[in-house]
Coordinates of C-alpha atoms in Angstrom, one line a residue:
X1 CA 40.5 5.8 15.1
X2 CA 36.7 7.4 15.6
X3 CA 34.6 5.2 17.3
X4 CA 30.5 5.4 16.2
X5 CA 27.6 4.0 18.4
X6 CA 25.0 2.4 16.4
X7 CA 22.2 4.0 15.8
X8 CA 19.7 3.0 18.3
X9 CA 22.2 3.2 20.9
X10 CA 22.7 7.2 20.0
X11 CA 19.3 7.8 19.6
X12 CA 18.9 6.3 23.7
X13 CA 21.9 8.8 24.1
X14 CA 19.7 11.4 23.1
X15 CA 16.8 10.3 24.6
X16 CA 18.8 10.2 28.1
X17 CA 20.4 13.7 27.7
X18 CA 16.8 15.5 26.1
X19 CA 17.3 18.0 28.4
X20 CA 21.0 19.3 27.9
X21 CA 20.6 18.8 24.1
X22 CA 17.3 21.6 23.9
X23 CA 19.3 23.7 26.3
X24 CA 22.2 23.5 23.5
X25 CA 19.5 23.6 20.3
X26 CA 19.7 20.4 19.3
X27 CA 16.0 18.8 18.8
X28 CA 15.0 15.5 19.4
X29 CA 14.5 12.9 16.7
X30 CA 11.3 12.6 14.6
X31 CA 8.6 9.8 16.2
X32 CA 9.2 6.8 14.5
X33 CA 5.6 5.0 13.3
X34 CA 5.3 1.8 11.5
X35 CA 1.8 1.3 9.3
X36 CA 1.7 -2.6 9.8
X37 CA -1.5 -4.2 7.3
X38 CA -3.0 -5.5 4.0
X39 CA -3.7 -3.5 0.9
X40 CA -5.5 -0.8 2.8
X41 CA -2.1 0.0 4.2
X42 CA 0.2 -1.1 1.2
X43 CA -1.9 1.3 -1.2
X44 CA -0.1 3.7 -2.5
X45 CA -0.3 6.3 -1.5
X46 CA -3.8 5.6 0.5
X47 CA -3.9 7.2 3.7
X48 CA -0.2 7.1 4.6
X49 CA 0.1 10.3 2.6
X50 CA -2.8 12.0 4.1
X51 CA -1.8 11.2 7.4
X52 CA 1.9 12.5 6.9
X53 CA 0.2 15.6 5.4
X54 CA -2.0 16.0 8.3
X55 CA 0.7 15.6 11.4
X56 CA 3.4 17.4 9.6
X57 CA 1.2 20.6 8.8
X58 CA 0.3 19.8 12.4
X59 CA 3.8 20.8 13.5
X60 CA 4.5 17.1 14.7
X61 CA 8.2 15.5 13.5
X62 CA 7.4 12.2 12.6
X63 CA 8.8 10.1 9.7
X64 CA 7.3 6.7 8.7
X65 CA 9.5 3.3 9.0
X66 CA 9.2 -0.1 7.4
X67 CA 10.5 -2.8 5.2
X68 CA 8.9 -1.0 2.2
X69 CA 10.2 2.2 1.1
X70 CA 8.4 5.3 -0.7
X71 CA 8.6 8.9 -0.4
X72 CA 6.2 11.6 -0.3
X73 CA 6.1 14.4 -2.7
X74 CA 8.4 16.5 -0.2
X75 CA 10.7 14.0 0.0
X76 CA 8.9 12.5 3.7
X77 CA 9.8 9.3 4.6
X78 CA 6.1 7.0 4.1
X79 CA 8.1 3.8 4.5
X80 CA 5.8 0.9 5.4
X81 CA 4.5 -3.2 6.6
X82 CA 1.2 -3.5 4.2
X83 CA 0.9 -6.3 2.1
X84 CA -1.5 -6.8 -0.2
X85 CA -3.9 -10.3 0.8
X86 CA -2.0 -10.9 3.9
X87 CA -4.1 -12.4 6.9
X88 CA -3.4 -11.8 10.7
X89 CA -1.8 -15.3 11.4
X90 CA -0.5 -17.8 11.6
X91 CA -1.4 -20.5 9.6
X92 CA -1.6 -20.7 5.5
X93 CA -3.5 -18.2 3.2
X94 CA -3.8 -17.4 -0.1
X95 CA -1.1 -15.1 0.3
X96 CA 1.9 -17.2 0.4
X97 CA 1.8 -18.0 -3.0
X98 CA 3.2 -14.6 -3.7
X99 CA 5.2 -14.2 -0.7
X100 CA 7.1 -17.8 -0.2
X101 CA 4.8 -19.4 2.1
X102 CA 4.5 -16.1 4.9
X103 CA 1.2 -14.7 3.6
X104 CA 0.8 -13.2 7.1
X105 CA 1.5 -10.8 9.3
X106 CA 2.4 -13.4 12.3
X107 CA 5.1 -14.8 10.1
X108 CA 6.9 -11.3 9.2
X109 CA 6.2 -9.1 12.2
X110 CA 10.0 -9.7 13.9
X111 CA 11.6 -8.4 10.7
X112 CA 9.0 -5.4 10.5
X113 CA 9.9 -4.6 13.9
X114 CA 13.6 -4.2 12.7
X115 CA 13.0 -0.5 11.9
X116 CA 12.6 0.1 15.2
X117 CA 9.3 1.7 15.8
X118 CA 7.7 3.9 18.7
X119 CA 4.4 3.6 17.6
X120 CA 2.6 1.0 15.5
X121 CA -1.0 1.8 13.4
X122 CA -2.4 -2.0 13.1
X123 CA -4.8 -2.6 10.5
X124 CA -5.6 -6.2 9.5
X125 CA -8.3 -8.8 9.6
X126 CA -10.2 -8.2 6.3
X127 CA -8.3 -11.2 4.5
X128 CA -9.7 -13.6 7.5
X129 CA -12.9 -13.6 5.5
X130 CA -11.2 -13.8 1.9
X131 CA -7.8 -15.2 1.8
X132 CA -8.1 -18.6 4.1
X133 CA -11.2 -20.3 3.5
X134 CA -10.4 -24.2 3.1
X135 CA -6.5 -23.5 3.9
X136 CA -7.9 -23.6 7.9
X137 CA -11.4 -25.0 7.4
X138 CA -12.1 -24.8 11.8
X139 CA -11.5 -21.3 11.1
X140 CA -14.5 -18.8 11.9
X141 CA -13.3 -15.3 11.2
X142 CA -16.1 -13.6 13.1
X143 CA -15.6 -16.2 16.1
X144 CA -11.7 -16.4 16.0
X145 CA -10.1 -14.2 14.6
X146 CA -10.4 -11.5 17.1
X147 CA -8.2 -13.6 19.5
X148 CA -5.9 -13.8 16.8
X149 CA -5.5 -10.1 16.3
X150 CA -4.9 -9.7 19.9
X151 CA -2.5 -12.7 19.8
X152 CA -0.8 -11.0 17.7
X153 CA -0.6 -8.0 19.8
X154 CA 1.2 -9.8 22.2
X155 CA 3.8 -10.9 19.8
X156 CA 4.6 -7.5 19.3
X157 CA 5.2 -6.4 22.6
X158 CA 6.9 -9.7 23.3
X159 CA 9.6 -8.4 20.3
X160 CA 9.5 -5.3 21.2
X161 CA 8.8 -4.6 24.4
X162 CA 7.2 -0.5 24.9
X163 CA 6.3 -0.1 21.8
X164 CA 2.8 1.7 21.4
X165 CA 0.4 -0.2 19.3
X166 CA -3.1 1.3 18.2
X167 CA -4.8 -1.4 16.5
X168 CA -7.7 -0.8 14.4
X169 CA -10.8 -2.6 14.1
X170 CA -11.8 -4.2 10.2
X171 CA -12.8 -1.7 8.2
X172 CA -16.3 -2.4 6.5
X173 CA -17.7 -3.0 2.9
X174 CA -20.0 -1.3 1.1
X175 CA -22.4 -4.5 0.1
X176 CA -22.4 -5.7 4.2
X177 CA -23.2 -3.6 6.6
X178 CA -22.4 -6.0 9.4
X179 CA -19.2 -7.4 7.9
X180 CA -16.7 -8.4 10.3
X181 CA -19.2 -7.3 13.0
X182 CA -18.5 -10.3 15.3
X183 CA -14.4 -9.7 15.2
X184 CA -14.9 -5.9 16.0
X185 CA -17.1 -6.7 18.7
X186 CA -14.8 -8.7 20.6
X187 CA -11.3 -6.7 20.2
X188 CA -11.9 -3.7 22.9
X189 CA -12.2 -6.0 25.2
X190 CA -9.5 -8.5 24.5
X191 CA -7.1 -6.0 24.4
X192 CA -8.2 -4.2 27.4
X193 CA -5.5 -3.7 29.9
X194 CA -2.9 -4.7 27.4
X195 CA -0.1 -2.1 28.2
X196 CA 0.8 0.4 25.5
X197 CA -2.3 -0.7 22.9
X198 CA -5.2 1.0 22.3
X199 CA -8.3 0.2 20.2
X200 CA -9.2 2.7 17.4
X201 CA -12.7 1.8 15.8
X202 CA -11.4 2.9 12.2
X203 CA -14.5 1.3 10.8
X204 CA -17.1 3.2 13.0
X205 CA -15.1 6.4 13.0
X206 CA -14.2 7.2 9.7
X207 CA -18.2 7.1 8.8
X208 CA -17.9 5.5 5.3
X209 CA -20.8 6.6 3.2
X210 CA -21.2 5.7 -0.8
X211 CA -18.1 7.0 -2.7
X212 CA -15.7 6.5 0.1
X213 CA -15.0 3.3 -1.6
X214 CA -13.3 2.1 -5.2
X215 CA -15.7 -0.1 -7.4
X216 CA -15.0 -2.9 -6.1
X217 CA -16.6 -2.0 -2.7
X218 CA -13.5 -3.6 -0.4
X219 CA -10.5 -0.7 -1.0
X220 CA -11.1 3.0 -0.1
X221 CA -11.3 5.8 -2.5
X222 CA -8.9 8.8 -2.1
X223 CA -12.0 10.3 0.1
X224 CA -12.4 6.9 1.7
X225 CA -8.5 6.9 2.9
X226 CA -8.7 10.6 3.4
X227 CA -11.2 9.8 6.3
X228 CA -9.3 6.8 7.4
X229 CA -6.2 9.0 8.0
X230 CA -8.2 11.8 9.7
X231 CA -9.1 8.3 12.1
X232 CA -5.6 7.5 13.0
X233 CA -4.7 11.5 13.1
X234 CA -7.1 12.1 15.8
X235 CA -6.1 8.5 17.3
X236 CA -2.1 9.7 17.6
X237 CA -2.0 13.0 18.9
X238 CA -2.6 12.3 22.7
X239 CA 0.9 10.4 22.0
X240 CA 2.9 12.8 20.1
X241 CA 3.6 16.5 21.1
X242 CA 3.5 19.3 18.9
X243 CA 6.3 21.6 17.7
X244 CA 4.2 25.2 17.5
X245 CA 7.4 26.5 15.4
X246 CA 6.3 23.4 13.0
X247 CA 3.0 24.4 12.3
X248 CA 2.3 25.7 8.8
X249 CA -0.2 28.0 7.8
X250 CA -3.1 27.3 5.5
X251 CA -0.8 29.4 3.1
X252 CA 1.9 27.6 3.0
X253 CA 0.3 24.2 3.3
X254 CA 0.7 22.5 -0.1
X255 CA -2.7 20.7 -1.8
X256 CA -2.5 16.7 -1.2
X257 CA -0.5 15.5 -4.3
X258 CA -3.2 13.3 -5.9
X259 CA -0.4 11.6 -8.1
X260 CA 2.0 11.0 -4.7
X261 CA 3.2 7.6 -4.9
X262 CA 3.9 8.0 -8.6
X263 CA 8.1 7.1 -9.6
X264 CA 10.0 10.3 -8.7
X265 CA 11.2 11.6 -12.3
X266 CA 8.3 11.1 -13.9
X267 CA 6.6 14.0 -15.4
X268 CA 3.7 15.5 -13.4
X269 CA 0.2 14.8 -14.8
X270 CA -3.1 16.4 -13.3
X271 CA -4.5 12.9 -11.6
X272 CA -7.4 14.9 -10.0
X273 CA -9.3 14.0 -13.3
X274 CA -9.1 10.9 -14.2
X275 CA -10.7 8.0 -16.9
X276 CA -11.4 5.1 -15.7
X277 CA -10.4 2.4 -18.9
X278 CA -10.9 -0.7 -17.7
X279 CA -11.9 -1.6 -14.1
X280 CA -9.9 -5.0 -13.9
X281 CA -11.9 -5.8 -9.7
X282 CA -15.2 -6.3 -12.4
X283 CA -14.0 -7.0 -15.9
X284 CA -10.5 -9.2 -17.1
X285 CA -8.8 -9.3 -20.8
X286 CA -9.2 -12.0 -23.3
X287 CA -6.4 -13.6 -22.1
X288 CA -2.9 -12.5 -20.9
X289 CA 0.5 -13.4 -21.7
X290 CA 2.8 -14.5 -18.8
X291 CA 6.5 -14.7 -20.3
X292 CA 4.9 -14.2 -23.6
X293 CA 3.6 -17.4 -22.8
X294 CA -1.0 -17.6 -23.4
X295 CA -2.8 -18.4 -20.1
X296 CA -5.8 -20.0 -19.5
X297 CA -8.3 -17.7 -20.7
X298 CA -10.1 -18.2 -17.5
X299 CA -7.2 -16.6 -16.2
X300 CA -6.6 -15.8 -12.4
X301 CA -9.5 -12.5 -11.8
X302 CA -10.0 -12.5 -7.8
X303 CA -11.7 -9.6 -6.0
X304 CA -8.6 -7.6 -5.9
X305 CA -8.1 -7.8 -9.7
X306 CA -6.3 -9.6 -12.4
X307 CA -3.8 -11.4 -11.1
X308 CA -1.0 -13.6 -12.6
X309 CA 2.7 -14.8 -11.8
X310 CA 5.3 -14.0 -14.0
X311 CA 8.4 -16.2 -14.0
X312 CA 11.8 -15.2 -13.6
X313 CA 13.1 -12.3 -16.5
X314 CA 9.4 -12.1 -17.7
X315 CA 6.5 -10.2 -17.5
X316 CA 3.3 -10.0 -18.3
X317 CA 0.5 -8.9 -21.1
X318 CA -2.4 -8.5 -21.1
X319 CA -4.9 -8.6 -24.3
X320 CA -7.7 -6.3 -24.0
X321 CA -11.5 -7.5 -25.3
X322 CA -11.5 -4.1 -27.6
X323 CA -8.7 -1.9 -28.3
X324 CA -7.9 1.7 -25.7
X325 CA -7.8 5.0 -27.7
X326 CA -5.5 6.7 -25.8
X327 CA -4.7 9.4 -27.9
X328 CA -6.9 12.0 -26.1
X329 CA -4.7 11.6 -22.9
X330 CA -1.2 13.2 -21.4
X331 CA -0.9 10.0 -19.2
X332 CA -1.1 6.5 -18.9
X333 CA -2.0 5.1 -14.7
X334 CA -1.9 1.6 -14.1
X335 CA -3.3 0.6 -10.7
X336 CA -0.9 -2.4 -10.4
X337 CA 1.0 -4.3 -7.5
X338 CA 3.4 -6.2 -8.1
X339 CA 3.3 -8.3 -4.7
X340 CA 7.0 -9.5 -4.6
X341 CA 9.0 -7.0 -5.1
X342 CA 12.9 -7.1 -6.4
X343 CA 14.8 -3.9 -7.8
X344 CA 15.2 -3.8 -11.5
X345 CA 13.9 -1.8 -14.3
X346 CA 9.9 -1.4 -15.7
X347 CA 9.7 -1.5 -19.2
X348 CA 6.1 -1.0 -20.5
X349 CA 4.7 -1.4 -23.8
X350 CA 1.4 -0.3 -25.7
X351 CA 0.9 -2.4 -29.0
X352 CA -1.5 -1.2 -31.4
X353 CA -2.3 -2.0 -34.8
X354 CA 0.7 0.0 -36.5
X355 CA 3.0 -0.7 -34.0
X356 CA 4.6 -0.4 -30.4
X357 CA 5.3 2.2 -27.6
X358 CA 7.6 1.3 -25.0
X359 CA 8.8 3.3 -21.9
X360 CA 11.1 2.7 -19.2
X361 CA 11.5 3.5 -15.8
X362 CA 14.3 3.1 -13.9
X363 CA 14.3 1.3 -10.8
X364 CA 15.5 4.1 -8.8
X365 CA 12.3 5.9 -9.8
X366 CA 10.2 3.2 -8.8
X367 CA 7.9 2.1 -5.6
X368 CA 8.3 -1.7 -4.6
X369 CA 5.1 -2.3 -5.3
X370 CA 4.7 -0.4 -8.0
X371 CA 1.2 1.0 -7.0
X372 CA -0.1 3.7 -9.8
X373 CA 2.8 3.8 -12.1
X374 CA 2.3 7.0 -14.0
X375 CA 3.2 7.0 -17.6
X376 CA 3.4 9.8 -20.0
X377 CA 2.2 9.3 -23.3
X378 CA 4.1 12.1 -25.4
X379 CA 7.7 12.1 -25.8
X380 CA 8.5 9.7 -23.1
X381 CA 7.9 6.7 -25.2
X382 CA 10.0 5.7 -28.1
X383 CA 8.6 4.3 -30.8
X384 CA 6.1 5.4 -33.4
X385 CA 2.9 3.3 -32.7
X386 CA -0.2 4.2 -32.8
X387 CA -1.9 4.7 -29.7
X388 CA -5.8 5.2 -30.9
X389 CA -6.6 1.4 -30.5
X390 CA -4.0 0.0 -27.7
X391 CA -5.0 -3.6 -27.8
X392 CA -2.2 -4.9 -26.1
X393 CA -0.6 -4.0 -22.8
X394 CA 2.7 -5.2 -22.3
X395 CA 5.0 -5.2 -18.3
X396 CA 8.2 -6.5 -18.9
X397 CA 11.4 -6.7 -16.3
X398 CA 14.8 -7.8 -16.3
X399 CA 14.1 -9.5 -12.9
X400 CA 16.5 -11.9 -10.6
X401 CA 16.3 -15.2 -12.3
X402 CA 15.9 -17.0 -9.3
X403 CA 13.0 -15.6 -8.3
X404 CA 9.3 -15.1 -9.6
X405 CA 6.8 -12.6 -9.0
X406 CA 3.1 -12.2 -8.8
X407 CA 1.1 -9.3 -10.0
X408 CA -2.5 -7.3 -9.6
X409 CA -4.1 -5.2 -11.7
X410 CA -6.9 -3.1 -10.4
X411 CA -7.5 -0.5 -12.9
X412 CA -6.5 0.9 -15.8
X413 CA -6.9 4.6 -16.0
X414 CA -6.1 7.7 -18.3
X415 CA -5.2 11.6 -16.8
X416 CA -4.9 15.0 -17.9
X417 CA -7.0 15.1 -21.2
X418 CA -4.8 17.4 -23.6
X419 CA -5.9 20.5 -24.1
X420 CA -5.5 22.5 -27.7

């Protein structure tokens, strides 16, 4: 009979014998770090990527942990806590419509902390001033929620005792230049002398200028998290130590994959140069479908997008004011979340005037939250539609019929124009 320690209990092993294991060759295991946030940290692949990029071509062995799973383009682990609309907690928000009724971080933090970090990047508070309104009406972001950031602090380290937490302040907007200014102000001291945190003023540092924000002026560009992860970067290495035999080369270190984040088995597309279709944060379709089933035409358009809840083995549509010519184009991105996520297969369709589209992706090749889902627009598809005037966008899933799921939309964008 062999007998196996769990794993936490051999990695305290190895922790406890560091010394004879580098006198044998073995090394020690990677840093664990856990991004805990909202949709600054659930985008995909935001700054996560950068970050990874940065420490690993660095020559520091980290991998990323969390509840949500993705991979970077060399198969690094940038498993994560973000959630898109979630608030610091407790109390209701917005957010637990699409998250059965813990659309906070209070209400989930014990089962992030089951993949076991060593160091935590906290970023959340933006949703204080978005997501809660009349749900806590005695609630003053600028005056409260500060405390409850650093409440929450404390819940962590009452979990899990040692772990490291660098929390960051609320990043800003690009229409308010003092948003969130009274909650930032108060968080280096209320979590002075709290042992194993420190405060990282992500807002201040990362120096956001015009263009380091999308168009809705909330969620970073790919410069804007670029900067963000250059932030936490600087923030982490007095707690990490450097493997010199790690360090790569400006030769051999590979160009940021601006598609990263895409489902693995997809075919690659140039996302460097992209066309932006329709910008779902400022415009919204016609109307949508939801099971095939014709919402309100008001439909449900909040500052993060279009959003709508499709019931069990649904999905959605949406019908756009003037048809898409996508015929110009290699590639199809859709900017989309899908905030509860469940394993099954994507199936999406284009529907123009002389027929459908449809591709497929498995689920094996797809995120959980289904950030920038990449689709090609050649022989991927079956089908013989047209695809010069796409009126109709069609997300269809053979989901778990006991539950339902609720989507965003942010943008709708075309890549790689073909060339002759």
């Amino acid at each position: 009979m062999t007998f196996r320690l769990p794993p936490r209990v051999r990695r305290l092993v190895v922790t406890a014998s560091l010394t004879a294991l580098m006198a044998s060759g073995a090394s020690a295991d990677p840093t664990r770090i856990l991004c805990i946030g909202d949709s600054l940290t659930q985008a995909n692949p935001g700054y996560r990527l950068y970050l990874y990029e940065m420490l690993r071509d660095a020559g520091y062995d980290v991998i990323m942990v969390g509840p949500k799973k993705e991979k970077a383009p060399d198969g690094g682990q940038l498993d994560h806590a973000g959630s898109g609309g979630f608030t610091i907690g407790p109390g209701p928000s917005k957010a637990d419509e699409w998250s059965n009724g813990k659309g906070n971080i209070s209400a989930n933090i014990e089962n992030h902390l089951k993949s076991d970090p060593e160091i935590i990047l906290l970023l959340i508070g933006t949703n204080e001033f978005f997501n809660i309104g009349k749900l806590q009406p005695d609630l003053n972001p600028n005056r409260d929620s500060a405390k409850r950031l650093a409440d929450l602090v404390d819940k962590i380290h009452a979990t899990k005792p040692g772990v490291k937490v660098l929390v960051g302040s609320v990043m800003p907007v690009a229409w308010d230049a003092k948003f969130a200014q009274g909650l930032n102000s108060q968080l280096p001291e209320l979590l002075a002398g709290k042992e194993n945190t420190v405060f990282v003023d992500t807002g201040k540092l990362a120096g956001f200028v015009k263009g380091d924000w999308s168009g809705d002026g909330l969620h970073p560009s790919p410069v804007g998290h670029r900067k963000l992860a250059q932030v936490w970067f600087e923030a982490l290495k007095p707690h990490l130590t450097a493997d010199p035999a790690r360090v790569k080369t400006p030769a051999e270190t590979p160009v940021a994959s601006a598609q990263a984040g895409a489902p693995a088995g997809q075919a690659e597309a140039d996302l460097e140069n992209l066309s932006l279709l329709w910008d779902f944060t400022t415009k919204k379709p016609s109307y949508g479908y939801v099971s095939w089933a014709r919402l309100d035409e008001s439909g449900t358009q909040s500052s993060e997008g279009w959003q709508m809840n499709a019931p069990a083995n649904g999905g959605f549509g949406l019908n756009l004011n003037s048809p898409i010519d996508l015929s110009a184009f290699s590639h199809l991105v859709l900017r989309m979340r899908k905030d509860a996520a469940n394993g099954c297969d994507i199936h999406i369709k284009l529907i123009g005037a002389t027929g459908d589209r449809l591709y497929t992706i498995k689920k094996d090749d797809l995120p959980l939250d289904l950030d920038n889902v990449l689709v090609p627009l050649g022989s991927g598809f079956s089908g013989n539609g047209d695809i010069s005037a796409v009126k109709q966008i069609q997300v269809q899933g053979n989901f778990n019929a006991s539950q339902k799921f609720a989507y965003t939309l942010e943008k709708l964008e075309a890549a790689s124009p073909k060339t002759p």
